[in-house]
mmCIF file of C-alpha atoms in Angstrom:
data_model
loop_
_atom_site.group_PDB
_atom_site.id
_atom_site.type_symbol
_atom_site.label_atom_id
_atom_site.label_comp_id
_atom_site.label_asym_id
_atom_site.label_seq_id
_atom_site.Cartn_x
_atom_site.Cartn_y
_atom_site.Cartn_z
ATOM 1 C CA MET X 1 -7.349 -3.491 -8.682
ATOM 2 C CA PRO X 2 -2.947 -3.645 -8.261
ATOM 3 C CA THR X 3 -1.220 -0.206 -8.413
ATOM 4 C CA LEU X 4 0.226 -0.677 -11.826
ATOM 5 C CA VAL X 5 -3.288 -1.866 -13.450
ATOM 6 C CA VAL X 6 -5.360 1.573 -11.683
ATOM 7 C CA TYR X 7 -2.699 4.262 -13.303
ATOM 8 C CA THR X 8 -2.499 2.107 -15.840
ATOM 9 C CA CYS X 9 -5.913 2.273 -17.176
ATOM 10 C CA ALA X 10 -5.899 6.416 -15.979
ATOM 11 C CA ALA X 11 -3.546 6.785 -18.203
ATOM 12 C CA LEU X 12 -5.313 5.404 -21.289
ATOM 13 C CA ALA X 13 -8.540 6.986 -20.212
ATOM 14 C CA GLU X 14 -7.209 10.398 -20.222
ATOM 15 C CA ILE X 15 -5.332 9.896 -23.394
ATOM 16 C CA ALA X 16 -7.904 8.632 -24.792
ATOM 17 C CA GLY X 17 -10.113 11.869 -23.110
ATOM 18 C CA CYS X 18 -7.589 14.306 -24.410
ATOM 19 C CA PHE X 19 -7.323 12.816 -27.725
ATOM 20 C CA ALA X 20 -11.238 13.175 -28.500
ATOM 21 C CA PHE X 21 -11.012 17.073 -28.072
ATOM 22 C CA TRP X 22 -7.552 17.712 -29.822
ATOM 23 C CA SER X 23 -9.691 15.537 -32.708
ATOM 24 C CA TRP X 24 -12.063 18.255 -32.882
ATOM 25 C CA LEU X 25 -10.437 21.037 -31.813
ATOM 26 C CA ARG X 26 -7.636 20.294 -33.470
ATOM 27 C CA SER X 27 -7.911 17.810 -36.418
ATOM 28 C CA GLY X 28 -11.491 19.187 -37.145
ATOM 29 C CA ASN X 29 -13.556 16.519 -35.897
ATOM 30 C CA SER X 30 -17.143 16.001 -35.695
ATOM 31 C CA ALA X 31 -18.131 17.652 -31.835
ATOM 32 C CA LEU X 32 -19.558 13.711 -31.708
ATOM 33 C CA TRP X 33 -16.111 13.048 -30.560
ATOM 34 C CA LEU X 34 -16.699 15.127 -26.906
ATOM 35 C CA PHE X 35 -19.420 12.738 -25.305
ATOM 36 C CA PRO X 36 -16.475 9.881 -25.016
ATOM 37 C CA GLY X 37 -13.576 12.843 -24.522
ATOM 38 C CA MET X 38 -15.648 13.256 -21.378
ATOM 39 C CA VAL X 39 -16.567 9.823 -20.718
ATOM 40 C CA SER X 40 -13.171 9.118 -20.898
ATOM 41 C CA LEU X 41 -12.285 11.427 -18.603
ATOM 42 C CA ALA X 42 -15.106 10.629 -16.011
ATOM 43 C CA ALA X 43 -13.329 7.440 -16.233
ATOM 44 C CA PHE X 44 -9.741 8.872 -15.441
ATOM 45 C CA ALA X 45 -10.797 10.311 -12.520
ATOM 46 C CA TRP X 46 -12.635 7.590 -11.160
ATOM 47 C CA LEU X 47 -9.651 5.472 -11.093
ATOM 48 C CA LEU X 48 -6.953 7.962 -9.710
ATOM 49 C CA THR X 49 -9.797 7.187 -6.739
ATOM 50 C CA LEU X 50 -8.470 3.611 -6.450
ATOM 51 C CA SER X 51 -4.643 4.298 -5.913
ATOM 52 C CA PRO X 52 -3.957 3.227 -2.971
ATOM 53 C CA ALA X 53 -1.762 6.409 -1.682
ATOM 54 C CA ASP X 54 -3.235 8.222 0.796
ATOM 55 C CA GLN X 55 -3.175 11.894 -0.364
ATOM 56 C CA ALA X 56 -4.637 12.780 -3.562
ATOM 57 C CA GLY X 57 -1.294 14.966 -4.340
ATOM 58 C CA ARG X 58 1.426 12.140 -4.103
ATOM 59 C CA ALA X 59 -1.553 9.962 -5.929
ATOM 60 C CA TYR X 60 -1.388 12.145 -8.989
ATOM 61 C CA ALA X 61 2.559 12.613 -8.399
ATOM 62 C CA ALA X 62 3.213 9.128 -9.103
ATOM 63 C CA TYR X 63 0.630 8.521 -11.296
ATOM 64 C CA GLY X 64 2.162 11.695 -13.858
ATOM 65 C CA GLY X 65 4.924 9.449 -14.637
ATOM 66 C CA LEU X 66 3.620 6.026 -15.827
ATOM 67 C CA TYR X 67 1.548 9.106 -17.561
ATOM 68 C CA ILE X 68 4.115 10.238 -19.514
ATOM 69 C CA VAL X 69 5.373 7.302 -20.599
ATOM 70 C CA ALA X 70 1.900 6.201 -21.873
ATOM 71 C CA SER X 71 1.205 9.217 -23.778
ATOM 72 C CA ILE X 72 4.983 8.335 -25.636
ATOM 73 C CA LEU X 73 3.770 5.518 -25.926
ATOM 74 C CA TRP X 74 0.528 6.481 -27.440
ATOM 75 C CA MET X 75 2.181 8.381 -29.848
ATOM 76 C CA TRP X 76 4.013 5.524 -31.513
ATOM 77 C CA ALA X 77 1.284 3.201 -31.775
ATOM 78 C CA ILE X 78 -1.896 5.635 -32.217
ATOM 79 C CA GLU X 79 -0.719 8.569 -33.997
ATOM 80 C CA GLY X 80 2.640 6.567 -35.787
ATOM 81 C CA HIS X 81 5.892 8.603 -34.674
ATOM 82 C CA ALA X 82 8.010 6.584 -32.818
ATOM 83 C CA PRO X 83 9.608 8.025 -29.810
ATOM 84 C CA ASP X 84 13.455 8.696 -29.763
ATOM 85 C CA ALA X 85 16.250 8.048 -27.697
ATOM 86 C CA TRP X 86 15.120 11.550 -25.369
ATOM 87 C CA ASP X 87 11.783 10.063 -25.133
ATOM 88 C CA ALA X 88 12.990 6.947 -23.750
ATOM 89 C CA LEU X 89 15.149 8.102 -21.401
ATOM 90 C CA GLY X 90 13.004 10.855 -20.049
ATOM 91 C CA GLY X 91 10.204 7.869 -19.702
ATOM 92 C CA VAL X 92 12.639 5.792 -18.066
ATOM 93 C CA VAL X 93 13.551 8.793 -14.947
ATOM 94 C CA CYS X 94 9.533 9.924 -14.604
ATOM 95 C CA LEU X 95 9.168 6.107 -13.980
ATOM 96 C CA ALA X 96 11.825 6.078 -11.324
ATOM 97 C CA GLY X 97 10.411 9.335 -10.059
ATOM 98 C CA ALA X 98 6.988 7.656 -9.768
ATOM 99 C CA ALA X 99 8.029 4.694 -8.163
ATOM 100 C CA ILE X 100 10.240 6.094 -5.244
ATOM 101 C CA ILE X 101 7.231 8.992 -4.334
ATOM 102 C CA LEU X 102 4.424 5.864 -4.791
ATOM 103 C CA TRP X 103 7.090 3.231 -2.889
ATOM 104 C CA ALA X 104 9.388 4.729 -0.396
ATOM 105 C CA PRO X 105 8.474 4.766 3.395
ATOM 106 C CA HIS X 106 7.412 8.212 3.403
ATOM 107 C CA THR X 107 6.859 9.852 6.931
ATOM 108 C CA THR X 108 3.199 10.440 6.524
#
């Protein structure tokens, strides 16, 4: 799977899993939300193993930038709160950092 697809799927899985726990603990929804949350978080962990990075830490760091942007988009699409200019700027900065971490010519 191409790197951006892996990271996008991982971000959706992580956000959905965390949102399930949020829904249970913060929104008062049923504890049944925990089962899909745990499945989603397990899928997230598996997806990160598909990263082309040679070191886990580098894979996680690069993924972090995409996760931040996906979280902003989740806030907008699922929670109905539009991002402001600062959210957008922060997302662009994070994506730039993630691209440098993932695709720069590292010596190790």
